[in-house]
């Protein structure tokens, strides 16, 4: 395969013209008959390079957020469209972005949230694909390949599993389809985060592990709390009751940095430098045996600013925000409280965090308090097969060695056509991003392999005369 043209570092997002935006009318409930309402599902289309005589359709299965954000961060599809003669479609997930089944009432109560499930979203995608093939001239015989990253990657794999008549294959990038109860150890996720920091700078993980006790020591007095608030330039002064939240904010900061430890400047969750964890670790190289609590937390505050204020435009740090407004946190938390139950835990020994067990009952009680629902811990294993996926075909699971979500990903070949591609120096779905001059050779190789599989699936589909 000829290597696609590189986009220059610093290029802005891919242009979205109004002609790219369309809507499909779909059922609020695909699996029952009492609720017969419909809603408009937003999707984006680009057919600039599409071969209108049955060229393939690359179909992005939207995540828990505004679809335009994922469209602009999935440059791989744009880079390979010309080589494949492909139409690009980016479908928005129900309850996110503008695709709200009940309009402004969609999040008003649990009754309205009841139709926010992965199963309903997959049915939306299947219905949309069939509609596109009916109404777009030349698309009737177009093979469709599902592509997604993270939760969207889980959906792309599940779309192939549940609707093999609709998509001929799937690329599931950084898709933790096994991060469910009794499938993988709950502590592996945070072990990978810790390994990322350990490899990026001397004493980096050791000093983060020590920082939790330092926070306890300094926050024991009112003067210490005031110092912490000033040292971290917090928008709101810390109170004693804020300490657990403050620690959780820092913990999520380190996790997010591990997810987006890209080899070039990027703006996925926040504007960040190249290899941001290496930059963070420059502030945390103290000798652990001699550094004072104040000096250590001064370094932690500088490290946090790498994530929150790399541009220098942030006047203060808000401990209630860790990522981006493009993600739908309330919706995702509801999904986690119903069927997306993903156990995570820490022990403070094999990871750099304070020990925290996975307590399903406590989690269930919190969900019940927030939404009036109880999670079904084993439902994902029941409906999607859990570890037993060998009966499926034409699925690529790609994972980055730096990505903590690879702990729940498929990192070994299951069969000849359910395959794993591991990118040792890749963070969260790096392979779905556009080609960049700083890309490691491992991700360039992964993308070439992925396209070769696409071509194989397209050829197979045409030989079998499968419409999609």
Coordinates of C-alpha atoms in Angstrom, one line a residue:
X1 CA 0.0 0.0 0.0
X2 CA 1.3 3.4 -0.9
X3 CA 1.8 5.5 2.2
X4 CA -0.8 8.3 2.5
X5 CA 0.3 11.9 2.3
X6 CA 1.3 13.3 5.7
X7 CA -0.7 16.1 7.2
X8 CA 1.6 18.8 8.5
X9 CA 2.1 19.0 12.2
X10 CA -0.1 21.9 13.5
X11 CA -2.7 21.5 10.8
X12 CA -6.2 22.2 12.1
X13 CA -9.2 19.8 12.1
X14 CA -10.6 18.4 8.9
X15 CA -13.1 20.8 7.3
X16 CA -16.7 20.1 8.0
X17 CA -19.0 21.6 5.4
X18 CA -22.8 21.9 6.0
X19 CA -23.2 19.4 3.1
X20 CA -21.5 16.7 5.2
X21 CA -24.2 16.9 7.9
X22 CA -27.3 14.8 7.6
X23 CA -29.9 13.1 9.8
X24 CA -31.7 9.8 9.9
X25 CA -35.0 9.2 11.5
X26 CA -34.7 6.2 13.8
X27 CA -36.8 4.5 16.4
X28 CA -36.4 5.4 20.1
X29 CA -36.9 1.7 21.0
X30 CA -35.9 -0.9 18.4
X31 CA -36.8 -3.8 20.6
X32 CA -40.2 -3.0 22.0
X33 CA -43.5 -1.8 20.5
X34 CA -45.1 0.4 23.2
X35 CA -42.7 3.3 22.7
X36 CA -43.2 4.0 19.0
X37 CA -41.5 7.5 18.9
X38 CA -38.7 8.4 16.6
X39 CA -35.8 10.9 16.8
X40 CA -33.3 12.4 14.4
X41 CA -29.8 10.8 14.5
X42 CA -27.1 13.0 13.2
X43 CA -24.3 11.7 10.9
X44 CA -21.6 13.1 8.8
X45 CA -20.8 12.0 5.2
X46 CA -17.8 12.6 2.9
X47 CA -17.8 11.1 -0.5
X48 CA -15.0 13.1 -2.1
X49 CA -13.0 9.9 -3.0
X50 CA -15.9 7.5 -3.1
X51 CA -16.1 5.1 -6.1
X52 CA -19.8 5.4 -6.8
X53 CA -19.8 1.9 -8.5
X54 CA -19.9 0.0 -5.2
X55 CA -16.9 1.5 -3.5
X56 CA -16.7 0.6 0.2
X57 CA -18.1 2.6 3.1
X58 CA -16.0 3.2 6.2
X59 CA -18.5 3.7 9.0
X60 CA -17.4 5.2 12.3
X61 CA -19.4 4.0 15.2
X62 CA -19.9 7.1 17.4
X63 CA -18.8 7.3 21.0
X64 CA -20.0 9.0 24.1
X65 CA -19.8 12.5 22.7
X66 CA -20.4 15.0 19.8
X67 CA -19.6 13.2 16.6
X68 CA -17.8 16.2 15.0
X69 CA -15.1 15.9 17.6
X70 CA -14.5 12.2 16.8
X71 CA -14.7 13.0 13.1
X72 CA -11.9 15.6 13.5
X73 CA -9.8 13.1 15.6
X74 CA -10.0 10.1 13.3
X75 CA -7.6 11.2 10.5
X76 CA -6.8 7.6 9.6
X77 CA -10.2 7.3 7.8
X78 CA -9.5 10.5 5.8
X79 CA -5.9 9.4 5.0
X80 CA -7.0 6.0 3.5
X81 CA -10.3 7.1 1.8
X82 CA -8.6 7.8 -1.6
X83 CA -6.6 4.6 -1.7
X84 CA -9.8 2.6 -1.0
X85 CA -12.2 4.7 -3.0
X86 CA -14.3 4.9 0.1
X87 CA -17.2 6.9 1.4
X88 CA -16.8 8.1 5.0
X89 CA -19.7 8.1 7.4
X90 CA -19.5 9.2 11.0
X91 CA -22.6 8.3 13.0
X92 CA -23.5 10.0 16.2
X93 CA -24.4 7.8 19.2
X94 CA -27.9 8.4 20.6
X95 CA -28.1 10.7 23.7
X96 CA -24.9 12.5 22.7
X97 CA -24.2 15.6 20.7
X98 CA -27.4 16.6 18.9
X99 CA -28.9 13.1 18.7
X100 CA -31.3 13.4 21.6
X101 CA -34.3 11.0 21.5
X102 CA -36.4 13.2 23.7
X103 CA -34.9 16.6 23.0
X104 CA -34.1 18.7 26.0
X105 CA -36.0 16.1 28.2
X106 CA -33.6 13.3 27.3
X107 CA -31.7 13.6 30.5
X108 CA -34.6 14.7 32.7
X109 CA -35.2 11.4 34.5
X110 CA -34.4 7.7 34.4
X111 CA -37.6 7.0 32.4
X112 CA -36.2 9.1 29.5
X113 CA -32.7 7.7 29.9
X114 CA -34.0 4.1 29.7
X115 CA -33.2 3.8 26.0
X116 CA -29.5 4.8 26.4
X117 CA -27.9 1.4 25.8
X118 CA -25.2 0.0 23.6
X119 CA -27.8 -2.4 22.1
X120 CA -30.1 0.4 21.0
X121 CA -27.1 2.3 19.6
X122 CA -26.0 -0.7 17.5
X123 CA -29.5 -1.0 16.1
X124 CA -29.4 2.7 15.2
X125 CA -26.1 2.1 13.3
X126 CA -27.5 -1.0 11.5
X127 CA -30.7 0.8 10.5
X128 CA -28.7 3.9 9.3
X129 CA -26.4 1.7 7.1
X130 CA -29.4 0.0 5.5
X131 CA -31.0 3.3 4.9
X132 CA -27.9 4.8 3.3
X133 CA -27.6 1.8 1.0
X134 CA -31.2 2.2 -0.1
X135 CA -31.1 5.9 -0.7
X136 CA -27.6 6.6 -2.0
X137 CA -27.3 5.7 -5.7
X138 CA -24.4 3.3 -6.2
X139 CA -24.2 2.2 -2.6
X140 CA -26.4 -0.8 -2.8
X141 CA -23.4 -3.2 -3.3
X142 CA -21.0 -1.2 -1.2
X143 CA -19.2 -3.3 1.5
X144 CA -19.3 -1.6 4.9
X145 CA -16.5 -1.7 7.4
X146 CA -17.1 -0.5 10.9
X147 CA -14.4 1.6 12.6
X148 CA -14.3 2.9 16.1
X149 CA -12.0 3.8 19.0
X150 CA -12.4 3.2 22.7
X151 CA -16.1 2.8 23.5
X152 CA -16.6 3.4 19.8
X153 CA -14.2 0.5 19.1
X154 CA -16.2 -1.7 21.3
X155 CA -19.3 -0.8 19.3
X156 CA -17.6 -1.5 16.0
X157 CA -16.6 -5.0 17.1
X158 CA -20.0 -5.6 18.5
X159 CA -21.7 -4.3 15.4
X160 CA -19.8 -7.0 13.4
X161 CA -20.7 -9.6 15.9
X162 CA -24.4 -8.7 16.1
X163 CA -25.0 -7.6 12.5
X164 CA -22.6 -9.5 10.2
X165 CA -25.2 -9.1 7.5
X166 CA -24.7 -5.3 7.7
X167 CA -20.9 -4.8 8.0
X168 CA -18.3 -7.1 6.4
X169 CA -15.6 -6.4 9.0
X170 CA -14.6 -4.1 11.9
X171 CA -11.5 -2.2 13.2
X172 CA -11.9 -2.0 17.0
X173 CA -9.1 0.3 18.2
X174 CA -8.3 0.5 21.9
X175 CA -11.6 -1.3 22.6
X176 CA -11.7 -2.8 26.1
X177 CA -14.3 -5.4 25.4
X178 CA -13.0 -7.5 28.3
X179 CA -12.8 -4.8 31.0
X180 CA -15.8 -6.4 32.6
X181 CA -16.3 -8.4 35.8
X182 CA -14.3 -11.7 36.1
X183 CA -12.7 -11.2 32.7
X184 CA -9.4 -9.4 33.5
X185 CA -7.8 -8.4 36.8
X186 CA -9.2 -5.1 38.0
X187 CA -5.7 -3.7 38.8
X188 CA -4.1 -4.1 35.4
X189 CA -5.4 -0.8 34.2
X190 CA -3.5 1.3 36.8
X191 CA -0.4 -0.9 36.5
X192 CA -0.1 0.3 32.9
X193 CA -0.6 3.9 33.9
X194 CA 2.2 3.5 36.4
X195 CA 4.5 1.8 33.9
X196 CA 4.1 4.7 31.5
X197 CA 5.3 7.1 34.2
X198 CA 8.1 4.8 35.3
X199 CA 9.5 4.5 31.8
X200 CA 9.3 8.3 31.2
X201 CA 11.5 9.7 33.9
X202 CA 13.7 8.8 36.8
X203 CA 11.7 8.5 40.1
X204 CA 8.6 9.8 38.3
X205 CA 6.2 7.0 39.5
X206 CA 7.9 6.8 42.9
X207 CA 7.3 10.5 43.6
X208 CA 3.7 10.3 42.5
X209 CA 3.1 7.4 44.8
X210 CA 4.7 9.5 47.7
X211 CA 2.6 12.5 46.8
X212 CA -0.7 11.2 48.4
X213 CA 0.9 11.0 51.8
X214 CA 2.4 14.4 51.3
X215 CA -1.0 15.8 50.6
X216 CA -2.3 14.3 53.8
X217 CA 0.6 15.8 55.8
X218 CA 0.3 19.3 54.4
X219 CA -3.5 19.4 54.5
X220 CA -3.6 18.6 58.2
X221 CA -3.5 22.3 59.0
X222 CA -5.5 25.3 57.7
X223 CA -2.3 27.0 56.6
X224 CA -1.3 23.8 54.6
X225 CA -4.7 23.8 52.9
X226 CA -4.2 27.4 51.9
X227 CA -0.7 26.7 50.6
X228 CA -2.0 23.8 48.5
X229 CA -4.8 25.9 47.0
X230 CA -2.3 28.6 46.1
X231 CA 0.5 26.3 44.9
X232 CA -2.0 24.5 42.5
X233 CA -3.6 27.9 41.5
X234 CA -7.0 26.3 42.2
X235 CA -10.1 28.2 41.2
X236 CA -11.8 27.4 44.5
X237 CA -9.8 27.1 47.8
X238 CA -9.6 23.7 49.3
X239 CA -11.5 22.6 52.4
X240 CA -11.0 19.5 54.4
X241 CA -14.0 17.9 52.8
X242 CA -12.5 18.5 49.3
X243 CA -9.4 16.3 49.8
X244 CA -10.8 13.1 48.4
X245 CA -12.0 15.0 45.3
X246 CA -8.6 16.7 45.0
X247 CA -6.8 13.4 45.0
X248 CA -9.3 11.9 42.5
X249 CA -8.7 14.9 40.2
X250 CA -5.0 14.3 40.3
X251 CA -5.4 10.5 39.8
X252 CA -7.6 11.1 36.7
X253 CA -5.1 13.6 35.4
X254 CA -2.3 11.0 35.4
X255 CA -4.7 8.5 33.8
X256 CA -5.7 10.9 31.0
X257 CA -2.0 11.7 30.4
X258 CA -1.4 8.0 29.9
X259 CA -4.2 7.8 27.4
X260 CA -3.0 10.7 25.3
X261 CA 0.8 10.2 25.5
X262 CA 1.2 10.9 21.8
X263 CA 4.5 11.4 20.0
X264 CA 3.5 14.9 18.7
X265 CA 1.6 17.9 20.0
X266 CA -2.1 17.1 20.1
X267 CA -5.4 18.5 21.3
X268 CA -7.5 15.4 22.0
X269 CA -8.4 15.9 25.6
X270 CA -6.3 19.0 26.3
X271 CA -3.6 20.9 24.3
X272 CA -0.4 18.9 25.1
X273 CA 3.3 18.8 24.0
X274 CA 5.0 15.8 22.4
X275 CA 5.3 12.8 24.7
X276 CA 3.6 14.8 27.5
X277 CA 4.4 12.3 30.2
X278 CA 8.1 12.8 29.6
X279 CA 7.5 16.6 30.1
X280 CA 5.5 15.9 33.2
X281 CA 8.3 13.7 34.6
X282 CA 10.9 16.4 34.3
X283 CA 9.1 18.1 37.2
X284 CA 9.2 14.9 39.3
X285 CA 12.8 13.7 39.3
X286 CA 13.5 14.4 43.0
X287 CA 15.5 12.0 45.1
X288 CA 12.6 10.4 47.1
X289 CA 14.8 9.9 50.2
X290 CA 15.4 13.6 50.6
X291 CA 12.6 15.6 49.0
X292 CA 10.3 17.6 51.3
X293 CA 6.6 17.4 51.1
X294 CA 6.4 21.0 50.0
X295 CA 9.0 20.5 47.3
X296 CA 7.4 17.3 46.1
X297 CA 3.9 18.9 45.8
X298 CA 5.4 21.9 44.1
X299 CA 6.7 19.5 41.4
X300 CA 3.3 17.8 41.3
X301 CA 1.6 21.2 40.7
X302 CA 4.0 21.9 37.8
X303 CA 3.3 18.5 36.4
X304 CA -0.4 19.0 36.6
X305 CA 0.0 22.3 34.7
X306 CA 1.5 20.5 31.8
X307 CA -1.9 18.9 31.3
X308 CA -4.2 21.8 32.2
X309 CA -2.2 24.8 31.2
X310 CA 0.3 23.9 28.5
X311 CA -0.8 27.0 26.5
X312 CA -0.4 29.3 29.5
X313 CA -3.9 30.7 29.0
X314 CA -5.6 29.1 32.0
X315 CA -5.9 31.6 34.9
X316 CA -6.7 28.8 37.5
X317 CA -7.2 25.1 37.7
X318 CA -10.7 23.6 38.2
X319 CA -10.7 20.4 40.1
X320 CA -14.2 19.5 38.9
X321 CA -13.0 19.2 35.3
X322 CA -10.3 16.9 33.8
X323 CA -11.0 16.5 30.1
X324 CA -13.2 18.1 27.5
X325 CA -16.7 19.3 27.1
X326 CA -17.1 17.2 24.0
X327 CA -17.6 14.0 26.1
X328 CA -21.0 13.4 27.6
X329 CA -20.1 12.5 31.2
X330 CA -23.6 12.2 32.6
X331 CA -24.7 9.8 29.8
X332 CA -21.6 7.7 30.1
X333 CA -22.0 7.5 33.9
X334 CA -25.5 6.3 33.3
X335 CA -24.2 3.6 30.9
X336 CA -21.6 2.6 33.5
X337 CA -24.4 2.3 36.0
X338 CA -26.4 0.0 33.9
X339 CA -24.5 -2.3 31.5
X340 CA -21.0 -0.9 31.1
X341 CA -19.7 -2.1 34.4
X342 CA -15.9 -1.9 34.3
X343 CA -14.1 -2.8 37.5
X344 CA -10.9 -0.9 38.3
X345 CA -8.8 -1.1 41.5
X346 CA -5.5 -0.1 42.9
X347 CA -3.1 -1.6 45.5
X348 CA -0.5 1.1 46.0
X349 CA 2.3 -1.4 45.4
X350 CA 2.1 -2.5 41.8
X351 CA 0.8 0.9 40.9
X352 CA 1.4 4.5 42.1
X353 CA -2.0 5.2 43.6
X354 CA -3.6 4.8 47.0
X355 CA -5.1 1.4 47.6
X356 CA -8.8 1.2 46.5
X357 CA -10.7 -2.1 46.2
X358 CA -13.4 -2.7 43.6
X359 CA -16.6 -2.8 45.6
X360 CA -19.6 -3.7 43.4
X361 CA -22.1 -3.2 46.1
X362 CA -20.9 0.3 46.9
X363 CA -20.9 1.1 43.2
X364 CA -24.4 -0.3 42.8
X365 CA -25.6 1.8 45.8
X366 CA -24.1 4.9 44.3
X367 CA -25.8 4.3 40.9
X368 CA -29.1 3.7 42.7
X369 CA -28.8 6.9 44.6
X370 CA -27.9 8.9 41.4
X371 CA -30.3 7.3 38.9
X372 CA -32.6 5.0 40.7
X373 CA -31.1 2.0 38.8
X374 CA -28.9 -1.0 39.6
X375 CA -26.0 -2.1 37.3
X376 CA -26.2 -5.6 35.7
X377 CA -22.6 -6.8 36.3
X378 CA -22.7 -9.7 33.9
X379 CA -24.9 -8.4 31.2
X380 CA -22.1 -7.4 28.8
X381 CA -20.7 -10.9 29.0
X382 CA -24.1 -12.4 28.3
X383 CA -25.1 -10.2 25.4
X384 CA -21.6 -9.9 23.7
X385 CA -20.0 -13.2 24.5
X386 CA -17.4 -12.2 27.1
X387 CA -14.1 -14.0 26.5
X388 CA -15.7 -16.4 24.0
X389 CA -15.5 -14.6 20.7
X390 CA -13.9 -17.2 18.5
X391 CA -17.0 -17.9 16.5
X392 CA -16.9 -14.4 15.0
X393 CA -14.8 -13.2 12.0
X394 CA -13.2 -10.2 10.3
X395 CA -12.4 -8.1 13.4
X396 CA -9.2 -6.3 14.1
X397 CA -8.4 -5.4 17.7
X398 CA -5.7 -2.8 17.8
X399 CA -4.1 -1.8 21.1
X400 CA -1.3 0.5 22.2
X401 CA 1.2 -0.7 24.8
X402 CA 1.1 2.7 26.5
X403 CA -2.7 2.7 26.7
X404 CA -4.2 1.7 30.1
X405 CA -7.3 0.5 28.4
X406 CA -5.3 -2.2 26.6
X407 CA -5.7 -4.1 30.0
X408 CA -9.2 -5.0 28.9
X409 CA -8.4 -5.3 25.2
X410 CA -7.9 -8.2 22.9
X411 CA -4.1 -8.4 22.5
X412 CA -3.7 -11.9 21.0
X413 CA -5.0 -13.5 17.9
X414 CA -8.3 -15.4 18.5
X415 CA -8.5 -16.9 15.0
X416 CA -7.3 -16.3 11.5
X417 CA -9.8 -13.5 11.1
X418 CA -10.2 -12.2 14.6
X419 CA -6.8 -10.7 15.0
X420 CA -4.8 -8.5 17.3
X421 CA -2.4 -5.7 16.3
X422 CA -0.3 -4.4 19.2
X423 CA 1.5 -1.0 18.9
X424 CA 4.1 -1.1 21.7
X425 CA 4.7 2.7 21.7
X426 CA 1.1 3.7 21.0
X427 CA -1.3 5.4 23.4
X428 CA -5.1 5.5 23.1
X429 CA -6.1 4.6 19.5
X430 CA -3.1 6.3 18.1
X431 CA -3.6 4.3 14.9
X432 CA -6.9 6.1 14.2
X433 CA -5.3 9.5 14.2
X434 CA -3.9 11.0 11.0
X435 CA -0.4 10.2 9.8
X436 CA 2.2 12.5 11.3
X437 CA 5.9 13.0 10.7
X438 CA 6.6 12.0 14.4
X439 CA 4.6 8.7 14.2
X440 CA 6.7 5.7 15.4
X441 CA 7.2 3.1 12.7
X442 CA 5.0 0.6 14.7
X443 CA 1.9 2.7 14.2
X444 CA 2.7 3.2 10.5
X445 CA 3.0 -0.5 10.2
X446 CA -0.2 -1.1 12.0
X447 CA -2.1 1.2 9.7
X448 CA -0.7 -0.6 6.7
X449 CA -1.8 -4.0 8.1
X450 CA -5.3 -2.6 8.8
X451 CA -5.8 -1.4 5.3
X452 CA -4.6 -4.7 3.9
X453 CA -7.3 -6.4 6.0
X454 CA -9.9 -3.9 4.7
X455 CA -8.9 -4.8 1.1
X456 CA -9.2 -8.5 1.8
X457 CA -12.7 -8.1 3.4
X458 CA -13.8 -6.0 0.4
X459 CA -12.6 -8.6 -2.0
X460 CA -14.2 -11.4 -0.1
X461 CA -17.5 -9.5 0.1
X462 CA -17.5 -8.9 -3.7
X463 CA -16.7 -12.5 -4.5
X464 CA -19.6 -13.6 -2.3
X465 CA -21.8 -10.8 -3.7
X466 CA -22.7 -9.7 -0.2
X467 CA -24.4 -6.3 -0.3
X468 CA -22.9 -5.3 3.0

